[in-house]
PDB file of C-alpha atoms in Angstrom:
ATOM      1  CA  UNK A   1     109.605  90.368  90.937  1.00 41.00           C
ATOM      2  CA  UNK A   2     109.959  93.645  89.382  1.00 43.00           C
ATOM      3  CA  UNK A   3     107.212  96.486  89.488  1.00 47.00           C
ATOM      4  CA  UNK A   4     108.840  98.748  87.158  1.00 52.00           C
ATOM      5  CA  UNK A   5     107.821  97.242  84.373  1.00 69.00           C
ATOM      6  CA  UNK A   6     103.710  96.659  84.452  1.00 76.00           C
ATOM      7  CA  UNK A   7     102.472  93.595  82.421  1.00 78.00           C
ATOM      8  CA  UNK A   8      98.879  93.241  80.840  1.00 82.00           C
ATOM      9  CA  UNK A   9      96.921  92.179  83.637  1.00 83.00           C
ATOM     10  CA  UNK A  10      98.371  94.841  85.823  1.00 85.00           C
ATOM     11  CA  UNK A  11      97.734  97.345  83.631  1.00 89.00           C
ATOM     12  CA  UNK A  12      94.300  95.999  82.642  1.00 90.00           C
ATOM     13  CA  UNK A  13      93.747  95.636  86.551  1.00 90.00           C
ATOM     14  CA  UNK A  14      94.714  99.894  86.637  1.00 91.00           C
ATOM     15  CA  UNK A  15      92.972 100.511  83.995  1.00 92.00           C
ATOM     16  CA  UNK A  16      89.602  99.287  85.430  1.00 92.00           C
ATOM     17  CA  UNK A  17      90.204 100.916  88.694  1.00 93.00           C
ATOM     18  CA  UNK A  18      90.439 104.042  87.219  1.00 93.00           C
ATOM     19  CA  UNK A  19      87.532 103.700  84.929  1.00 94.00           C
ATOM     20  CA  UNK A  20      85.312 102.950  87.670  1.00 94.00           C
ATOM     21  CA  UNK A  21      86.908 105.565  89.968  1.00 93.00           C
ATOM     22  CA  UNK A  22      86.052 108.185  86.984  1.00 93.00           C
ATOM     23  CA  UNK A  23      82.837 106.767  86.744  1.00 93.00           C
ATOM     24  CA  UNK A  24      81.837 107.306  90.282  1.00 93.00           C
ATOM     25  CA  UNK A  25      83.753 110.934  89.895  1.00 93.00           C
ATOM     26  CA  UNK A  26      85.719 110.085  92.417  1.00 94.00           C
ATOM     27  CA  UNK A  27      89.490 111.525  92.991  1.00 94.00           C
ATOM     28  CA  UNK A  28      92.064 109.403  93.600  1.00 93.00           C
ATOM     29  CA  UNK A  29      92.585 110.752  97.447  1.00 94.00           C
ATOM     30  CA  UNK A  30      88.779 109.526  97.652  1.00 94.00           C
ATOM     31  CA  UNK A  31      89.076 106.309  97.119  1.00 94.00           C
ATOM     32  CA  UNK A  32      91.944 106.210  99.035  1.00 94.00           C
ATOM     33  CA  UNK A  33      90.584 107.507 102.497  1.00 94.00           C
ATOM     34  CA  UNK A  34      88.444 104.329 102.775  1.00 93.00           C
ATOM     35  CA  UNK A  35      91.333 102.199 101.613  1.00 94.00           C
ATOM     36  CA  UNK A  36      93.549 103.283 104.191  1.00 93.00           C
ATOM     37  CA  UNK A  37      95.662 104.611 101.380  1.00 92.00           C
ATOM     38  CA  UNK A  38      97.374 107.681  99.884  1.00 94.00           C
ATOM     39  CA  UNK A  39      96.155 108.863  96.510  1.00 93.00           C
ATOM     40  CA  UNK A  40      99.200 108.643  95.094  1.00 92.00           C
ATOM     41  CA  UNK A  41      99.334 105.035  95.814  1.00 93.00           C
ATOM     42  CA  UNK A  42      95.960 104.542  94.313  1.00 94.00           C
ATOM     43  CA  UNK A  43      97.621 106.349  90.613  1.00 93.00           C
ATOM     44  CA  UNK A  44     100.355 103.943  90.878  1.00 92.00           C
ATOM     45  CA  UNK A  45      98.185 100.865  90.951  1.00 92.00           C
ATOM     46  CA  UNK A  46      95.883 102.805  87.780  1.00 92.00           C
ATOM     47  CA  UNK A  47      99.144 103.032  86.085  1.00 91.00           C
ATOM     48  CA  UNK A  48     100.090  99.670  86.666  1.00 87.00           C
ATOM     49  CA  UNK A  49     103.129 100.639  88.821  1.00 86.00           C
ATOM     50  CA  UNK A  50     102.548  98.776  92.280  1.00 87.00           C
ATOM     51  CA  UNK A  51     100.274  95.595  92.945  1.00 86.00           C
ATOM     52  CA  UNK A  52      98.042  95.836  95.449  1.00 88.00           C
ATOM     53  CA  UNK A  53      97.761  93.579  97.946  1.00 85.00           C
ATOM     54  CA  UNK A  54      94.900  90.925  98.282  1.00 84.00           C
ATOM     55  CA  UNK A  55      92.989  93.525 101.634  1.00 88.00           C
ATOM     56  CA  UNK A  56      93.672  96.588  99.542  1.00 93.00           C
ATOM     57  CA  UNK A  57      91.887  94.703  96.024  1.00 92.00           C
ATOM     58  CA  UNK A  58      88.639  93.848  98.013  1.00 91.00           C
ATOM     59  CA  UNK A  59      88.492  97.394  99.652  1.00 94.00           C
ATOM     60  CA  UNK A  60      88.530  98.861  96.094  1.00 95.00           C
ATOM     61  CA  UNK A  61      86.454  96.933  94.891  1.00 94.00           C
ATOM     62  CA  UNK A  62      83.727  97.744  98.234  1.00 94.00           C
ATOM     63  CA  UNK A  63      84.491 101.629  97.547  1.00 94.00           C
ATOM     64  CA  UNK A  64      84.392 101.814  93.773  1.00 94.00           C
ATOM     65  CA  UNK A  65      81.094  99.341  94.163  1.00 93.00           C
ATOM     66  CA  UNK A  66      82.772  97.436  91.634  1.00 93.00           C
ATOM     67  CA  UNK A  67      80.204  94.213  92.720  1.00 92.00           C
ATOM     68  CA  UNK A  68      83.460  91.725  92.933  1.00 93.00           C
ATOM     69  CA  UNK A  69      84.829  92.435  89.639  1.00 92.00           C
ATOM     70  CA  UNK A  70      87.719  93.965  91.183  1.00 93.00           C
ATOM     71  CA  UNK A  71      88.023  91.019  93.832  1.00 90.00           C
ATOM     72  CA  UNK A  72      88.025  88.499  91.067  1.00 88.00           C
ATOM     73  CA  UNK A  73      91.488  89.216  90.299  1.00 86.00           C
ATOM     74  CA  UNK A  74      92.753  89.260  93.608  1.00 84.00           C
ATOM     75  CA  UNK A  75      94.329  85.296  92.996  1.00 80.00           C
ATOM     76  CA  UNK A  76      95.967  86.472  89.602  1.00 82.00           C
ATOM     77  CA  UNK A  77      97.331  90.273  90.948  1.00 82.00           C
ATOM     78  CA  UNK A  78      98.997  88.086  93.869  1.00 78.00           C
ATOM     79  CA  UNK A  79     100.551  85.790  91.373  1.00 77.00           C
ATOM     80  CA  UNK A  80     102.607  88.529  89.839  1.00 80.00           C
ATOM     81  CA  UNK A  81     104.792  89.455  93.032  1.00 76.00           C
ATOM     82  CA  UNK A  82     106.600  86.725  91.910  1.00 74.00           C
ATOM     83  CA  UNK A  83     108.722  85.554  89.458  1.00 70.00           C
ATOM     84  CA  UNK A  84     106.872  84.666  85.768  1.00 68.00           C
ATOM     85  CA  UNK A  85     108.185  81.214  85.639  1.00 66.00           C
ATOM     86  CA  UNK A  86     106.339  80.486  89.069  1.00 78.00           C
ATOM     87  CA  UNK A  87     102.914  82.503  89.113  1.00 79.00           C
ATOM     88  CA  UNK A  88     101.080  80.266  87.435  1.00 81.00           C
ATOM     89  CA  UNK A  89     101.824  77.411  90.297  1.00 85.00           C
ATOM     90  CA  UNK A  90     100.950  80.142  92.760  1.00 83.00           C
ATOM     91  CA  UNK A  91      97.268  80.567  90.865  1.00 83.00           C
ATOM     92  CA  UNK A  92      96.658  76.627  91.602  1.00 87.00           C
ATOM     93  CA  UNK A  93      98.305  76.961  94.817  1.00 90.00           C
ATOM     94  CA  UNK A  94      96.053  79.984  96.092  1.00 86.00           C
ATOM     95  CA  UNK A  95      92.673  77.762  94.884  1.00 87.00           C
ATOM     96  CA  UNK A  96      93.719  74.424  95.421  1.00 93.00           C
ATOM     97  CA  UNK A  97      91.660  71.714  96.877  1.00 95.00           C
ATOM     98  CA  UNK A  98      94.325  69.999  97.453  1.00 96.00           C
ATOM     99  CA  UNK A  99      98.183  69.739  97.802  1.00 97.00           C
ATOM    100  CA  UNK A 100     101.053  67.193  98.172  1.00 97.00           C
ATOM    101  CA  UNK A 101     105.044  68.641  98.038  1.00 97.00           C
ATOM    102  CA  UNK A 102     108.280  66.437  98.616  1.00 97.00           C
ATOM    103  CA  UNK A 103     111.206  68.507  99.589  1.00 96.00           C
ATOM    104  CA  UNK A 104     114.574  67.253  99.814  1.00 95.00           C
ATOM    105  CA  UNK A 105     116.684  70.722  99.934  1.00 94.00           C
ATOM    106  CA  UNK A 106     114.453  72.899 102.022  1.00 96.00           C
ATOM    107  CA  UNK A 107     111.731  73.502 104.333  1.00 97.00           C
ATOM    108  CA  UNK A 108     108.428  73.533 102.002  1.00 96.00           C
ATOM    109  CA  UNK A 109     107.531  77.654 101.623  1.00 95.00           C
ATOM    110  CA  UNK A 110     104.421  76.840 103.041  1.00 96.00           C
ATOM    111  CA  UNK A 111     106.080  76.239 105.990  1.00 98.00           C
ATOM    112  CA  UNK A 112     108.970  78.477 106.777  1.00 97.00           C
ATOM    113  CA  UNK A 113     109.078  80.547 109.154  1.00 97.00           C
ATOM    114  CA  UNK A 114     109.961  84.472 108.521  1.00 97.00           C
ATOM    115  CA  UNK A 115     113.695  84.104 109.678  1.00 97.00           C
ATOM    116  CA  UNK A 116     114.053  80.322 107.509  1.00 97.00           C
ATOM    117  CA  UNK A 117     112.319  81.837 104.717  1.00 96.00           C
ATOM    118  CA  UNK A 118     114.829  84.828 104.830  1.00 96.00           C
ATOM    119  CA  UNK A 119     117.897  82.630 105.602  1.00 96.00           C
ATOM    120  CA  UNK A 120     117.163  80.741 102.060  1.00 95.00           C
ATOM    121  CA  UNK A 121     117.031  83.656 100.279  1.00 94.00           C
ATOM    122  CA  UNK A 122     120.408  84.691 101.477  1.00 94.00           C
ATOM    123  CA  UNK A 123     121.765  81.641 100.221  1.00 92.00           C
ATOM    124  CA  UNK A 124     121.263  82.368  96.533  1.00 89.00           C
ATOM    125  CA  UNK A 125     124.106  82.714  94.295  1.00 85.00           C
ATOM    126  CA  UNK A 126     124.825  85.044  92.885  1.00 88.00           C
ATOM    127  CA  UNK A 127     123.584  86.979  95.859  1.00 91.00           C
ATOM    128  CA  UNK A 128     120.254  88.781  95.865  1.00 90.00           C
ATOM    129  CA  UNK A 129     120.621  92.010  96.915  1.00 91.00           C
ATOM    130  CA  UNK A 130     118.285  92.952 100.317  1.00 93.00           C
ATOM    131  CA  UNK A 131     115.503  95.110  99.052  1.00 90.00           C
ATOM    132  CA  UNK A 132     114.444  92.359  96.660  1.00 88.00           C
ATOM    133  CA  UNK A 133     115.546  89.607  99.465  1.00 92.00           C
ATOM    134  CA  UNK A 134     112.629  91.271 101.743  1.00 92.00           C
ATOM    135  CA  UNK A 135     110.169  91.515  98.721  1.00 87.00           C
ATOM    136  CA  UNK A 136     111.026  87.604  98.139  1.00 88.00           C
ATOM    137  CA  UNK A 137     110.101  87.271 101.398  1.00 93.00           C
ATOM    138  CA  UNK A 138     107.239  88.872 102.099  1.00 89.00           C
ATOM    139  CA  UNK A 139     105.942  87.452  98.871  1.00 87.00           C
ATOM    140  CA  UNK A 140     106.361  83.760 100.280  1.00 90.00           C
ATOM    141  CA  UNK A 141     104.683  84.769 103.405  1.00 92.00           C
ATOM    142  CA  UNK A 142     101.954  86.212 101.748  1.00 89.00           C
ATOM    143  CA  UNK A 143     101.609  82.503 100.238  1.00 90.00           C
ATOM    144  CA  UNK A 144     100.859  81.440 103.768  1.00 93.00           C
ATOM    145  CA  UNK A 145      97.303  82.774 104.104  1.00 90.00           C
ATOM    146  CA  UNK A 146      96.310  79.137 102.414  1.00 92.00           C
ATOM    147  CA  UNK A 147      96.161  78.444 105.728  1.00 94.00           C
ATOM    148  CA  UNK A 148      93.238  80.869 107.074  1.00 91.00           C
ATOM    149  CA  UNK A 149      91.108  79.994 103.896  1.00 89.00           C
ATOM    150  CA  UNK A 150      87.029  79.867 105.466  1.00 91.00           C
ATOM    151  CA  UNK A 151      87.620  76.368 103.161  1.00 91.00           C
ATOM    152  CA  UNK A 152      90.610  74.590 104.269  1.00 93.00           C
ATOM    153  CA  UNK A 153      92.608  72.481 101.357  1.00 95.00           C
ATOM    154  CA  UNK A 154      93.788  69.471 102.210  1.00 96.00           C
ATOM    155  CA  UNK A 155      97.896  69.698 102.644  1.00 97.00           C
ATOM    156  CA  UNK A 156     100.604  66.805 103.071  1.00 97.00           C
ATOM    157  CA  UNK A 157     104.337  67.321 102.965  1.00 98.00           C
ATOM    158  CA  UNK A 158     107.189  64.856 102.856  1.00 98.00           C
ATOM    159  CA  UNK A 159     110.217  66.537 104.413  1.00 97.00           C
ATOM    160  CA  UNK A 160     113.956  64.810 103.917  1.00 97.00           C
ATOM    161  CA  UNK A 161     115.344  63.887 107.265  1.00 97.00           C
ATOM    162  CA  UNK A 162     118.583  66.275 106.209  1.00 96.00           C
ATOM    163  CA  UNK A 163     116.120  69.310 105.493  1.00 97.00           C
ATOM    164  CA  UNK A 164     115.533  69.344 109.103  1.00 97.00           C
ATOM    165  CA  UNK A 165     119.085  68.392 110.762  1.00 96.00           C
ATOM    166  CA  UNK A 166     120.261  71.593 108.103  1.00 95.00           C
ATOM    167  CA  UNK A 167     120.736  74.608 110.432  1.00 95.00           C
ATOM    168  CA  UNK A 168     120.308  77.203 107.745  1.00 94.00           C
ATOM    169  CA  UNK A 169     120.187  80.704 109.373  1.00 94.00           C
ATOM    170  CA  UNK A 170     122.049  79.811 112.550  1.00 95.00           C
ATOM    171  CA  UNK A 171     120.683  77.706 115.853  1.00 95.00           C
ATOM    172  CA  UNK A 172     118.050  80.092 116.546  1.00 96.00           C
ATOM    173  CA  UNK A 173     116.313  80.148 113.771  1.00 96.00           C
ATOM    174  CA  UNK A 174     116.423  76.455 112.984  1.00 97.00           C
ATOM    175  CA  UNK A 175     114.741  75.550 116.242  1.00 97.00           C
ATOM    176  CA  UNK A 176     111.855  78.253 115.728  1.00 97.00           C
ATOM    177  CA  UNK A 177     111.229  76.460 112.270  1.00 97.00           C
ATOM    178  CA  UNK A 178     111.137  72.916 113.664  1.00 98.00           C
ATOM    179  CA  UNK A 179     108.836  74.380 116.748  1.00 97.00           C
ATOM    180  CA  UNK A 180     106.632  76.035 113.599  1.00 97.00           C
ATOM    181  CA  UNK A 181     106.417  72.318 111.466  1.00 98.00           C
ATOM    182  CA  UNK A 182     105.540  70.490 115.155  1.00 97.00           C
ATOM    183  CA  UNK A 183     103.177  73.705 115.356  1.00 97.00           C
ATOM    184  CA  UNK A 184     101.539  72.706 111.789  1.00 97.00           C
ATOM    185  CA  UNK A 185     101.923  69.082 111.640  1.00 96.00           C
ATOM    186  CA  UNK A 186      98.811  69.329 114.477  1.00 96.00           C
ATOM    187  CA  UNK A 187      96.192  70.905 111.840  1.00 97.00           C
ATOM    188  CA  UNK A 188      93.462  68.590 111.018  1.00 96.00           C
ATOM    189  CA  UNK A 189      93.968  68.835 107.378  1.00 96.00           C
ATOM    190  CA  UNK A 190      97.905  68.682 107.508  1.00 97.00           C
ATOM    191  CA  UNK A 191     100.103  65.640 106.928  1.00 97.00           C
ATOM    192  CA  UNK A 192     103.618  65.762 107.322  1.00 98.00           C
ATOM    193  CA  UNK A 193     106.024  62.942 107.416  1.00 98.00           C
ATOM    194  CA  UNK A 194     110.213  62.829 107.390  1.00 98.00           C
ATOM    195  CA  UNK A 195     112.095  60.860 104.852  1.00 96.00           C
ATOM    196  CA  UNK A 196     114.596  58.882 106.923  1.00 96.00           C
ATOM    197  CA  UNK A 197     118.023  59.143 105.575  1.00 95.00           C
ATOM    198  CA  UNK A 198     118.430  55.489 106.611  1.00 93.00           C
ATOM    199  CA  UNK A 199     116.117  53.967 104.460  1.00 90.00           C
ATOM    200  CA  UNK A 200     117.699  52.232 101.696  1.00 91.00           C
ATOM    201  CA  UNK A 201     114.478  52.616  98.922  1.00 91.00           C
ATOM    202  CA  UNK A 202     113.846  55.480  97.563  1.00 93.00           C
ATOM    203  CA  UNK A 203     110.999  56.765  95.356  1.00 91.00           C
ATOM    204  CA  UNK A 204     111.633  60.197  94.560  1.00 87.00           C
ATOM    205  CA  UNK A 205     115.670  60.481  93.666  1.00 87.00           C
ATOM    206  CA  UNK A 206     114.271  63.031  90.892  1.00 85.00           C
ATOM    207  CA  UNK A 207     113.685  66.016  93.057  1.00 88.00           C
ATOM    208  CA  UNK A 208     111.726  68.492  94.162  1.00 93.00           C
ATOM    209  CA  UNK A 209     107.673  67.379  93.437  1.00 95.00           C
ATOM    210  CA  UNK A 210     104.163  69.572  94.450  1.00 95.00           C
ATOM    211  CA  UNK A 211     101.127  67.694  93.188  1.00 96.00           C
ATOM    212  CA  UNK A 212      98.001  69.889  93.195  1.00 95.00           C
ATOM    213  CA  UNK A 213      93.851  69.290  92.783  1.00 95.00           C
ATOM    214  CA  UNK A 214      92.705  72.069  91.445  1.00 91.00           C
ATOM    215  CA  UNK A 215      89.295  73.892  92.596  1.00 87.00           C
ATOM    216  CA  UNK A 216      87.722  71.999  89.513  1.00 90.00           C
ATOM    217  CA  UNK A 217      89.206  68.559  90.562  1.00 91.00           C
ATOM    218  CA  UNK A 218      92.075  68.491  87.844  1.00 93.00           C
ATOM    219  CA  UNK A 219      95.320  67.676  88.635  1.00 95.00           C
ATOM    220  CA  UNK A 220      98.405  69.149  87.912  1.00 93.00           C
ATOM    221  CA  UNK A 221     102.115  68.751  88.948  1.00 94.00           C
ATOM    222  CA  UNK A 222     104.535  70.952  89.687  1.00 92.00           C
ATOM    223  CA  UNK A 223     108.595  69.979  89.326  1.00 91.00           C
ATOM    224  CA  UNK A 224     111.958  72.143  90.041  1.00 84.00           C
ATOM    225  CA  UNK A 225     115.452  71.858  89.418  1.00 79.00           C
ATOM    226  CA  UNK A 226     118.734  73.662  89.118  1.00 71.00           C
ATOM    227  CA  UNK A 227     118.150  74.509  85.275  1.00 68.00           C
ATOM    228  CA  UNK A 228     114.500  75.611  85.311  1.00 72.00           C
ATOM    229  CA  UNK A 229     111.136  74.341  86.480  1.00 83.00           C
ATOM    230  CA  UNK A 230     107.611  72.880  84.768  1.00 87.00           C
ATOM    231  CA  UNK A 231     104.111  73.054  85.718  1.00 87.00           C
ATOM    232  CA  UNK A 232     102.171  70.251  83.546  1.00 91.00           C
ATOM    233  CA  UNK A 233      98.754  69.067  83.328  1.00 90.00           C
ATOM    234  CA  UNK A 234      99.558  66.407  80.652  1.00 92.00           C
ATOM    235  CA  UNK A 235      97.496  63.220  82.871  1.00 90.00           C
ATOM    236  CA  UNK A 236     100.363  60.304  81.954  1.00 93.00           C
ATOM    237  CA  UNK A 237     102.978  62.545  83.379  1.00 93.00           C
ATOM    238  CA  UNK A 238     100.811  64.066  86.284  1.00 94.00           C
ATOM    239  CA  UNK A 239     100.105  59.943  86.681  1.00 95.00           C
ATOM    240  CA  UNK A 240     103.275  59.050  87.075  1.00 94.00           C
ATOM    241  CA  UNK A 241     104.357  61.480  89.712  1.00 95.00           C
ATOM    242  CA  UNK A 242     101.403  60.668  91.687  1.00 95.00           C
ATOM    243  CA  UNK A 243     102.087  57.176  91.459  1.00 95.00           C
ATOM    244  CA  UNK A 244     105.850  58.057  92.755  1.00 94.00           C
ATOM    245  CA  UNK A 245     104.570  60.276  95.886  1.00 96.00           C
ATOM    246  CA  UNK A 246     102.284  57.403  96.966  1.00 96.00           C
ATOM    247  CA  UNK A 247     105.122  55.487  97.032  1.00 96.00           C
ATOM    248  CA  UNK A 248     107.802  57.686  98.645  1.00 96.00           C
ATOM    249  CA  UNK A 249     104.611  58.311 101.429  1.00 96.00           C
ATOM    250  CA  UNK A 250     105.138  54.618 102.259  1.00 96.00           C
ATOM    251  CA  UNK A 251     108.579  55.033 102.657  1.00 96.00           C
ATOM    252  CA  UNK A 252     108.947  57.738 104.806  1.00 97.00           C
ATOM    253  CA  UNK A 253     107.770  57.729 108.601  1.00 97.00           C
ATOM    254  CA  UNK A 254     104.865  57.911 109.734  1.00 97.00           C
ATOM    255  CA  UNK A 255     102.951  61.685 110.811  1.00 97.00           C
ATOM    256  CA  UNK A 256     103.103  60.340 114.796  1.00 97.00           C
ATOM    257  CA  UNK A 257     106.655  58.732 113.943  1.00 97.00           C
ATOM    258  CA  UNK A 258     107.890  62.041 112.006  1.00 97.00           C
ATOM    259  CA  UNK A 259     106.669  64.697 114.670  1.00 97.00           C
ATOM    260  CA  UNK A 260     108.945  62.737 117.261  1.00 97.00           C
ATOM    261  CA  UNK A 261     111.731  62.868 115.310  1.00 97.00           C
ATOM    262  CA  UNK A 262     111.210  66.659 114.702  1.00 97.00           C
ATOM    263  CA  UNK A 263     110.484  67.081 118.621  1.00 96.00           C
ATOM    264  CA  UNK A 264     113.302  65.235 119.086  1.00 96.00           C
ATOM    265  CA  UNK A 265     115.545  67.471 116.996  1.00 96.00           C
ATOM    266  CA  UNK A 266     114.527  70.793 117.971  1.00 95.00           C
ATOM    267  CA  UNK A 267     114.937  69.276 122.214  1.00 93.00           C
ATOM    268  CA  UNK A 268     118.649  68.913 121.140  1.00 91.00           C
ATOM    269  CA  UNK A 269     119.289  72.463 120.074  1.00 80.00           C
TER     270      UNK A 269
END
């Protein structure tokens, strides 16, 4: 995630903010004022220094009266806070109509809580240092505001039973994140179930596994392990995987069954 060095769409992105900030003969402490910004801030993002936030984007584009051309990119400038090997997952992610994940190391980033979220990062080795831990972090977060789309996608999760009996970042912070899954396992559109350790089938030995519809109705998968990661859209693999999640759904508890487990877990710490 690294904001020295500008890529093409964030300098493309600058570039068009400052041709349409010339254009109006604005300075850059105009536009600004109405952003809630300094004008120094607003050079940076022209130079393709800082990335503006998805608020900021759509205020520009109001006070430069750029007529949504600037708010257009807002899904692709969010996609570069993180690392290139992931933004185009968060693209599908940010417009998906819908989305399936199996974890079996962590708590889905969807669902982490600020303090879980942080504890994970903490855990990487070699260590991150803490000014990029907190950018990692707010970055996930900032993946969160799926959830106050006007159209909500539709979401399921399959969570290993051992994700949740981990206590990564101590007692308190483990019981806040099982309060927060209880918390989103009650959306209408959400569907979460445990993997129980017991269970002696298993459909998804492979690893970590996000299938995504796209906006268009496409779908595409999503897979991660310790040596890299792959986003495909080839239709016999994506086939495959779906077949496997439908599968390891079966296996694993059922959402009533899964949210007493979880209630059950967090009542013991």
């Amino acid at each position: 995630m690294n904001e020295t060095e500008p890529s093409s769409l964030r300098l493309c992105f600058g570039r068009q903010v400052r041709a349409l900030r010339e254009f109006h003969e604005l300075t850059r402490d105009d536009v600004g004022g109405p952003c809630h910004v300094s004008g120094s801030l607003i050079g940076a993002i022209e130079r393709g220094e800082r990335i503006p936030d998805e608020s900021l984007i759509r205020k520009l584009d109001t006070t430069l009266k750029a007529n949504g051309l600037l708010a257009s990119a807002a899904d692709y400038m969010a996609a570069e806070k993180y690392r290139a090997f992931f933004r185009d997952f968060v693209i599908h992610e940010r417009q998906c109509f819908a989305l399936n994940t199996y974890a079996p190391l962590a708590v889905p980033g969807l669902l982490q809580t600020e303090e879980y979220a942080r504890a994970t990062f903490r855990m990487y080795a070699p260590a991150l240092d803490e000014d990029d831990i907190e950018k990692q972090v707010a970055a996930r977060l900032e993946r969160q505001r799926l959830f106050e789309r006007p159209a909500k996608p539709y979401l399921g999760f399959v969570i290993e039973e051992s994700v949740l009996r981990r206590p990564l970042g101590g007692r308190a912070v483990h019981r806040d994140q099982l309060l927060r899954l209880l918390e989103r396992a009650r959306l209408p559109y959400l569907t979460l179930q445990v993997m129980p350790t017991a269970v002696e089938e298993h459909a998804a030995l492979h690893g970590y596994l996000t299938l995504l519809t796209t906006k268009e109705h496409r779908h595409v998968a999503y897979v991660e392990h310790q040596r890299g990661s792959e986003l495909t859209g080839d239709q016999k693999k994506v086939g495959r995987f779906i077949q496997r999640y439908g599968i390891l759904r079966a296996q694993a508890l059922s959402p009533p069954e899964s949210a007493s487990l979880i209630e059950k877990l967090a009542g013991e710490l």
